[in-house]
Amino acid sequence: MPTTAVLCDPPHEGVVLSELAATTSLSKAEAADLYAAMCADTLRAVEASASELLVNYRSDEDLPEERSGEDADDAESAVRALADAALDDPEAARYEVQVGSTFAARMGNTVSHLLDTEEAGSVAVIEPTVPFLTRSALDGMAMKLRRSDVVLGPTSEGRVHYAGFASPIDFEDADAPPAIETLTDRAHDAGHEVDFGPMAPVIETREDLIGALSLIRARRRAGREIPARTAACLDDLGVELVEDESGLALSKPNTDSD
């Protein structure tokens, strides 16, 4: 069975989606709520797929110093509570602490450990900022990993929303922008064949959020599936799209447009 590792941070203020909070009218608390909603949608998609779900969380020592108050739950408790609320069968998920000082190092340690030590057939790494990811897309990319050593899911600005490996690569700085090219080059350097999955939006920046809101509105009108928890959170936050002289912008009640 393939393994899909979701690299989660605890949804604490000041820890997650800091760029989004800094560039939009979302507060740090609201950004943390949005992160938690996206995480729930992402975990549910992996749970519904044919992959084993591994929830990887950062240790408290590796998190930014800014936290949501002295009473903030520790990282493991916060991530487990989020997963318990999101999953149909929380006991079926595995939980492990991430190891590494950078995202590339954490990705590499997770993949190498599972491939080499636990002899997993393939390992995919995703972050919980890809709420539009579906069970069928995950299963399709897992199938491609039976034929190719590396499968990448592209998103905007040269980033990736999914990185799957049936064989290891050199992971040092492997997420250097544009990550889609860096990971492909590393795979080729290791003599691996590379394939690609479907495009999927991530929500990490102001521009990402504008695109995601537009897609949610369009899919609702068309009667198509949407990431339920993410959409509900954005509804609760009152985030809307408006047009201004520069194009599309974000708006919230009782706040100025961004």
C-alpha positions as a printed Julia matrix, in Angstrom:
258×3 Matrix{Float64}:
   0.0    0.0     0.0
   1.36   3.47   -0.82
   1.85   5.9     2.03
   0.83   9.55    1.89
   2.43  11.77    4.51
   0.67  15.02    5.33
   3.19  17.42    6.86
   1.07  19.38    9.33
   1.76  22.28   11.62
  -0.48  22.88   14.61
  -3.11  25.48   13.62
  -1.78  28.13   15.98
  -1.85  31.87   15.4
   1.43  33.14   14.03
   2.59  29.64   13.09
   0.58  28.92    9.93
  -0.26  31.0     6.82
   1.7   33.98    8.11
   2.08  35.45    4.6
  -1.67  35.26    4.03
  -2.37  37.06    7.31
   0.21  39.72    6.48
  -1.13  40.48    2.99
  -4.91  40.21    3.42
  -7.58  41.36    5.87
  -7.48  37.96    7.59
  -6.24  38.12   11.15
  -3.69  35.61   12.4
  -6.48  33.79   14.21
  -8.62  33.65   11.05
  -5.68  32.4     9.02
  -5.18  29.66   11.59
  -8.87  28.71   11.31
  -8.55  28.53    7.52
  -5.44  26.34    7.84
  -7.31  23.96   10.15
 -10.22  23.73    7.68
  -7.89  23.0     4.76
  -6.06  20.42    6.84
  -9.35  18.67    7.58
 -10.28  18.53    3.88
  -6.83  17.27    2.93
  -6.77  14.57    5.61
 -10.22  13.38    4.58
  -9.12  13.07    0.95
  -6.14  10.92    1.94
  -8.29   8.82    4.26
 -10.74   8.14    1.4
  -7.92   7.13   -0.96
  -6.11   3.82   -1.24
  -3.08   5.22    0.6
  -2.06   4.77    4.21
  -2.35   8.11    5.99
   0.7    9.31    7.9
   0.25  12.56    9.81
   3.65  14.18   10.33
   3.78  17.04   12.8
   6.61  19.37   13.77
   7.91  19.25   17.3
   7.32  22.24   19.56
  11.03  23.05   19.46
  10.92  23.43   15.66
   7.97  25.84   15.59
   8.24  29.63   15.38
   8.45  31.31   18.76
   5.18  33.16   18.22
   2.29  31.06   19.48
  -1.38  31.62   20.21
  -0.75  32.32   23.89
   0.88  30.46   26.72
  -2.02  28.03   26.89
  -1.56  26.78   23.33
  -1.72  23.02   23.02
   1.51  21.27   22.21
   2.01  20.47   18.55
   1.12  16.78   18.73
  -2.04  17.33   20.77
  -3.22  20.12   18.48
  -2.67  18.08   15.3
  -4.24  14.95   16.78
  -7.3   16.92   17.91
  -7.69  18.35   14.41
  -7.38  14.91   12.81
  -9.74  13.3    15.33
 -12.44  15.79   14.36
 -11.83  15.42   10.62
 -11.39  11.7    10.06
 -13.99   8.96   10.03
 -11.5    6.55   11.6
  -8.78   8.5    13.44
  -7.3    5.3    14.86
  -6.33   4.16   11.35
  -3.96   7.1    10.88
  -0.31   7.0    11.89
   1.35   9.91   13.68
   5.06  10.68   13.65
   7.09  13.75   14.51
   8.95  15.41   11.63
  12.74  15.42   11.63
  14.73  18.16    9.94
  15.38  21.89   10.13
  13.91  22.75    6.69
  10.92  21.56    4.71
  13.19  19.79    2.2
  14.97  17.99    5.04
  11.7   16.96    6.65
  10.39  15.69    3.32
  13.61  13.8     2.63
  13.79  12.2     6.07
  10.17  11.06    5.87
  10.54   9.59    2.38
  13.91   7.95    3.01
  12.81   6.44    6.32
   9.68   4.89    4.86
  11.33   3.63    1.67
  14.52   2.32    3.26
  13.54   1.28    6.78
   9.9    0.3     6.41
  10.2   -0.8     2.78
   7.14   1.12    1.65
   6.31   0.67   -2.02
   5.98   4.42   -2.54
   5.72   7.54   -0.43
   4.0   10.81   -1.24
   4.41  14.06    0.66
   1.79  16.79    0.7
   1.01  19.84    2.8
  -2.49  20.55    4.1
  -2.84  23.67    1.95
  -4.24  21.76   -1.03
  -7.93  21.36   -0.07
  -9.05  20.71   -3.66
  -7.07  17.46   -3.75
  -9.42  14.5    -4.28
  -9.35  10.79   -3.62
  -9.35  10.04   -7.35
  -6.4   12.35   -7.99
  -4.42  10.77   -5.16
  -5.15   7.28   -6.39
  -4.25   8.25   -9.95
  -0.86   9.61   -8.91
  -0.24   6.55   -6.74
  -0.89   4.39   -9.81
   1.65   6.41  -11.78
   4.22   5.67   -9.09
   4.03   2.03  -10.12
   5.55   3.01  -13.48
   7.65   6.06  -12.59
  10.06   6.62   -9.71
   8.9   10.19   -9.1
   5.47  11.76   -9.62
   4.87  15.47   -9.07
   1.62  17.36   -8.75
   2.08  20.88  -10.13
   0.44  24.04   -8.88
   0.89  27.74   -9.66
   4.2   29.63   -9.66
   6.31  26.52  -10.16
   5.31  24.99   -6.85
   4.14  21.43   -6.24
   1.17  20.22   -4.24
   2.24  16.55   -4.31
   5.64  14.89   -4.43
   5.62  11.11   -4.71
   8.62   8.8    -4.69
   9.15   5.12   -5.36
  12.92   5.7    -5.12
  14.85   8.35   -3.2
  16.6   11.43   -4.59
  19.03  13.99   -3.19
  16.64  16.02   -1.04
  19.02  18.8     0.03
  17.28  22.07   -0.97
  15.04  20.0    -3.23
  12.19  22.47   -2.81
  14.21  25.44   -4.11
  12.0   27.54   -6.42
  10.76  26.6    -8.88
  10.23  23.36   -6.98
   8.71  21.53   -9.96
  11.98  21.99  -11.88
  14.3   21.36   -8.94
  12.6   18.09   -8.04
  12.57  16.99  -11.69
  16.28  17.76  -12.03
  17.07  15.83   -8.84
  15.07  12.86  -10.11
  16.89  12.91  -13.45
  20.24  13.18  -11.66
  19.34   9.97   -9.81
  18.4    8.26  -13.07
  14.68   8.25  -12.3
  11.75   8.63  -14.65
   9.38  11.48  -13.78
   5.66  11.77  -14.38
   3.13  14.4   -13.41
  -0.3   14.48  -11.83
  -3.08  17.01  -12.38
  -2.82  20.67  -11.49
  -4.44  21.56   -8.17
  -4.68  24.91   -6.37
  -2.98  25.56   -3.08
  -3.93  28.36   -0.68
  -0.83  29.98    0.76
  -0.8   33.53   -0.62
  -3.23  36.35   -1.35
  -3.28  35.44   -5.04
  -3.91  31.78   -4.16
  -6.91  32.76   -2.05
  -8.39  34.93   -4.8
  -8.13  32.02   -7.24
  -9.54  29.52   -4.74
 -12.55  31.7    -3.94
 -13.3   32.08   -7.63
 -13.04  28.33   -8.18
 -15.3   27.59   -5.21
 -17.92  30.01   -6.54
 -17.76  28.49  -10.01
 -17.95  24.9    -8.79
 -20.91  25.75   -6.55
 -22.81  27.25   -9.47
 -22.03  24.19  -11.56
 -23.14  21.82   -8.79
 -19.67  20.28   -8.51
 -17.8   19.08   -5.47
 -16.01  21.67   -3.35
 -13.71  21.33   -0.32
 -16.53  21.47    2.21
 -14.69  22.56    5.34
 -12.55  25.12    3.56
 -15.55  26.63    1.8
 -17.56  26.72    5.02
 -14.69  28.43    6.84
 -14.38  31.09    4.16
 -18.14  31.62    4.33
 -17.94  32.06    8.1
 -15.07  34.5     7.75
 -17.07  36.54    5.25
 -14.28  36.67    2.69
 -15.58  37.82   -0.69
 -14.23  38.7    -4.11
 -14.76  42.21   -5.42
 -13.55  44.07   -8.47
 -11.46  47.2    -8.16
  -9.29  49.25  -10.51
  -6.54  46.62  -10.38
  -8.8   43.61  -10.98
 -10.02  41.11   -8.4
  -9.5   41.86   -4.72
 -10.52  40.41   -1.38
 -13.1   42.02    0.84
 -14.48  41.38    4.32
 -17.39  43.06    6.12
 -16.29  46.11    8.1
 -12.8   46.02    6.58
 -11.2   47.75    3.67
 -10.53  45.8     0.49
  -7.01  44.41    0.12
